[in-house]
């Protein structure tokens, strides 16, 4: 099934849900690095230290999936449910073996295409974002969890910044949020071919 939609066939609405605090994810990355440093400096028990690192990494990835879910929830709200990826689908397909390597490219590509076609913000290729996310996952798995989490949330900060700007522009264009037009009778009116009629007359 294609994830492409034609966004100019409907008018976007301001999102009801707020953006996630993506920056909070860097605390998990920092905690991971601090724990690694303490394990070496204080010669802590390796088994206990590794268990703590695993818990930090799991917490960090859970928060990342929450961010991904919220990104898609916002897009669904703004597009009147026309955006093709639900928040549940966005997260759930990361856990499908082998397909998850494809999915990490597909949802950023769909998001980038959608935002760029609305012409309010310019977003880099979703495939490039997917590549960074895939590399971040491999770094977390094979090299260092703290570095991997930092890279992942750096991509999240970029997505959040673009989506925030798009949300601001949509909110600014919303008719129900614009100030009402002034009442013509407040300052008097000029009937066709007549003289100005003051409001207090």
C-alpha positions as a Python dict, from the first residue, in 0.01 Angstrom:
ca = {
    (1, 'X'): (0, 0, 0),
    (2, 'X'): (132, 343, -94),
    (3, 'X'): (192, 590, 185),
    (4, 'X'): (157, 885, -50),
    (5, 'X'): (-139, 1119, -25),
    (6, 'X'): (-234, 1443, -195),
    (7, 'X'): (-230, 1696, 91),
    (8, 'X'): (-382, 1979, -115),
    (9, 'X'): (-716, 1799, -132),
    (10, 'X'): (-807, 1904, 223),
    (11, 'X'): (-758, 2194, 460),
    (12, 'X'): (-541, 2124, 763),
    (13, 'X'): (-659, 2191, 1114),
    (14, 'X'): (-446, 2299, 1411),
    (15, 'X'): (-330, 1994, 1606),
    (16, 'X'): (-485, 1928, 1945),
    (17, 'X'): (-187, 1734, 2078),
    (18, 'X'): (138, 1911, 2174),
    (19, 'X'): (477, 1809, 2045),
    (20, 'X'): (675, 1570, 2266),
    (21, 'X'): (973, 1697, 2463),
    (22, 'X'): (1225, 1531, 2234),
    (23, 'X'): (1512, 1706, 2413),
    (24, 'X'): (1436, 1498, 2721),
    (25, 'X'): (1577, 1198, 2536),
    (26, 'X'): (1927, 1337, 2572),
    (27, 'X'): (1902, 1273, 2946),
    (28, 'X'): (1886, 900, 2872),
    (29, 'X'): (2195, 931, 2653),
    (30, 'X'): (2375, 1126, 2926),
    (31, 'X'): (2273, 872, 3192),
    (32, 'X'): (2411, 594, 2972),
    (33, 'X'): (2749, 767, 2934),
    (34, 'X'): (2766, 850, 3306),
    (35, 'X'): (2697, 489, 3401),
    (36, 'X'): (2967, 369, 3162),
    (37, 'X'): (3214, 615, 3315),
    (38, 'X'): (3127, 511, 3671),
    (39, 'X'): (3170, 144, 3582),
    (40, 'X'): (3527, 214, 3470),
    (41, 'X'): (3625, 477, 3728),
    (42, 'X'): (3481, 299, 4033),
    (43, 'X'): (3536, -54, 3902),
    (44, 'X'): (3172, -145, 3965),
    (45, 'X'): (3042, -495, 3924),
    (46, 'X'): (3015, -548, 3547),
    (47, 'X'): (2699, -756, 3563),
    (48, 'X'): (2518, -496, 3771),
    (49, 'X'): (2653, -216, 3554),
    (50, 'X'): (2540, -386, 3234),
    (51, 'X'): (2195, -441, 3380),
    (52, 'X'): (2168, -70, 3459),
    (53, 'X'): (2283, 19, 3107),
    (54, 'X'): (2021, -211, 2957),
    (55, 'X'): (1748, -49, 3167),
    (56, 'X'): (1860, 299, 3061),
    (57, 'X'): (1868, 196, 2695),
    (58, 'X'): (1521, 40, 2714),
    (59, 'X'): (1382, 353, 2882),
    (60, 'X'): (1543, 570, 2615),
    (61, 'X'): (1397, 367, 2329),
    (62, 'X'): (1053, 361, 2489),
    (63, 'X'): (1063, 739, 2506),
    (64, 'X'): (1178, 754, 2144),
    (65, 'X'): (882, 544, 2032),
    (66, 'X'): (654, 773, 2231),
    (67, 'X'): (796, 1066, 2032),
    (68, 'X'): (741, 883, 1703),
    (69, 'X'): (384, 803, 1807),
    (70, 'X'): (314, 1166, 1896),
    (71, 'X'): (457, 1294, 1566),
    (72, 'X'): (211, 1077, 1377),
    (73, 'X'): (-79, 1156, 1607),
    (74, 'X'): (-25, 1526, 1533),
    (75, 'X'): (-15, 1467, 1159),
    (76, 'X'): (-335, 1263, 1177),
    (77, 'X'): (-509, 1542, 1369),
    (78, 'X'): (-391, 1813, 1133),
    (79, 'X'): (-483, 1617, 820),
    (80, 'X'): (-830, 1520, 948),
    (81, 'X'): (-713, 1156, 959),
    (82, 'X'): (-603, 1169, 596),
    (83, 'X'): (-239, 1110, 687),
    (84, 'X'): (-185, 741, 603),
    (85, 'X'): (13, 631, 911),
    (86, 'X'): (-149, 601, 1253),
    (87, 'X'): (51, 647, 1572),
    (88, 'X'): (4, 278, 1658),
    (89, 'X'): (124, 168, 1316),
    (90, 'X'): (422, 402, 1327),
    (91, 'X'): (551, 235, 1643),
    (92, 'X'): (426, -119, 1590),
    (93, 'X'): (600, -182, 1260),
    (94, 'X'): (937, -122, 1424),
    (95, 'X'): (893, -460, 1591),
    (96, 'X'): (829, -665, 1275),
    (97, 'X'): (1147, -866, 1208),
    (98, 'X'): (1332, -765, 890),
    (99, 'X'): (1053, -528, 782),
    (100, 'X'): (1167, -291, 1054),
    (101, 'X'): (1476, -218, 841),
    (102, 'X'): (1241, -98, 567),
    (103, 'X'): (998, 79, 798),
    (104, 'X'): (1268, 303, 944),
    (105, 'X'): (1289, 455, 594),
    (106, 'X'): (918, 450, 504),
    (107, 'X'): (769, 659, 781),
    (108, 'X'): (1027, 941, 760),
    (109, 'X'): (983, 942, 381),
    (110, 'X'): (604, 971, 413),
    (111, 'X'): (638, 1251, 668),
    (112, 'X'): (893, 1442, 462),
    (113, 'X'): (684, 1411, 146),
    (114, 'X'): (370, 1528, 325),
    (115, 'X'): (531, 1836, 482),
    (116, 'X'): (718, 1935, 168),
    (117, 'X'): (407, 1911, -49),
    (118, 'X'): (231, 2152, 186),
    (119, 'X'): (501, 2411, 102),
    (120, 'X'): (519, 2555, 453),
    (121, 'X'): (854, 2403, 554),
    (122, 'X'): (1139, 2242, 364),
    (123, 'X'): (1242, 1905, 504),
    (124, 'X'): (1534, 1690, 392),
    (125, 'X'): (1469, 1358, 224),
    (126, 'X'): (1300, 1107, 449),
    (127, 'X'): (1537, 841, 316),
    (128, 'X'): (1828, 1042, 455),
    (129, 'X'): (1655, 1064, 793),
    (130, 'X'): (1591, 690, 777),
    (131, 'X'): (1957, 626, 706),
    (132, 'X'): (2060, 829, 1011),
    (133, 'X'): (1806, 643, 1227),
    (134, 'X'): (1928, 306, 1102),
    (135, 'X'): (2291, 399, 1165),
    (136, 'X'): (2195, 523, 1512),
    (137, 'X'): (2033, 189, 1590),
    (138, 'X'): (2343, 0, 1475),
    (139, 'X'): (2568, 227, 1681),
    (140, 'X'): (2352, 164, 1987),
    (141, 'X'): (2364, -208, 1929),
    (142, 'X'): (2725, -259, 1825),
    (143, 'X'): (2931, 34, 1954),
    (144, 'X'): (2789, 257, 2226),
    (145, 'X'): (2432, 298, 2347),
    (146, 'X'): (2483, 657, 2462),
    (147, 'X'): (2613, 771, 2125),
    (148, 'X'): (2335, 584, 1946),
    (149, 'X'): (2065, 745, 2159),
    (150, 'X'): (2221, 1089, 2108),
    (151, 'X'): (2213, 1044, 1730),
    (152, 'X'): (1856, 915, 1738),
    (153, 'X'): (1723, 1207, 1940),
    (154, 'X'): (1921, 1451, 1726),
    (155, 'X'): (1713, 1330, 1429),
    (156, 'X'): (1405, 1362, 1648),
    (157, 'X'): (1494, 1724, 1730),
    (158, 'X'): (1518, 1802, 1359),
    (159, 'X'): (1180, 1641, 1288),
    (160, 'X'): (1025, 1819, 1586),
    (161, 'X'): (1159, 2158, 1471),
    (162, 'X'): (1013, 2116, 1122),
    (163, 'X'): (681, 1989, 1252),
    (164, 'X'): (662, 2271, 1508),
    (165, 'X'): (709, 2533, 1237),
    (166, 'X'): (445, 2365, 1020),
    (167, 'X'): (204, 2359, 1314),
    (168, 'X'): (263, 2728, 1385),
    (169, 'X'): (192, 2823, 1025),
    (170, 'X'): (-124, 2612, 1012),
    (171, 'X'): (-242, 2762, 1339),
    (172, 'X'): (-178, 3112, 1207),
    (173, 'X'): (-385, 3043, 896),
    (174, 'X'): (-678, 2891, 1083),
    (175, 'X'): (-988, 3103, 1024),
    (176, 'X'): (-1129, 3046, 1370),
    (177, 'X'): (-808, 3178, 1526),
    (178, 'X'): (-797, 3500, 1326),
    (179, 'X'): (-933, 3819, 1488),
    (180, 'X'): (-1289, 3906, 1382),
    (181, 'X'): (-1347, 4176, 1123),
    (182, 'X'): (-1442, 4516, 1270),
    (183, 'X'): (-1810, 4605, 1282),
    (184, 'X'): (-1882, 4858, 1007),
    (185, 'X'): (-2139, 5040, 1224),
    (186, 'X'): (-1882, 5103, 1494),
    (187, 'X'): (-1723, 5394, 1311),
    (188, 'X'): (-2012, 5480, 1084),
    (189, 'X'): (-2075, 5371, 728),
    (190, 'X'): (-2094, 5536, 389),
    (191, 'X'): (-2398, 5420, 190),
    (192, 'X'): (-2364, 5417, -187),
    (193, 'X'): (-2405, 5773, -321),
    (194, 'X'): (-2468, 5910, 29),
    (195, 'X'): (-2282, 6090, 300),
    (196, 'X'): (-2100, 5932, 592),
    (197, 'X'): (-2334, 5833, 873),
    (198, 'X'): (-2180, 5852, 1217),
    (199, 'X'): (-2254, 5580, 1466),
    (200, 'X'): (-2392, 5822, 1729),
    (201, 'X'): (-2649, 5974, 1497),
}
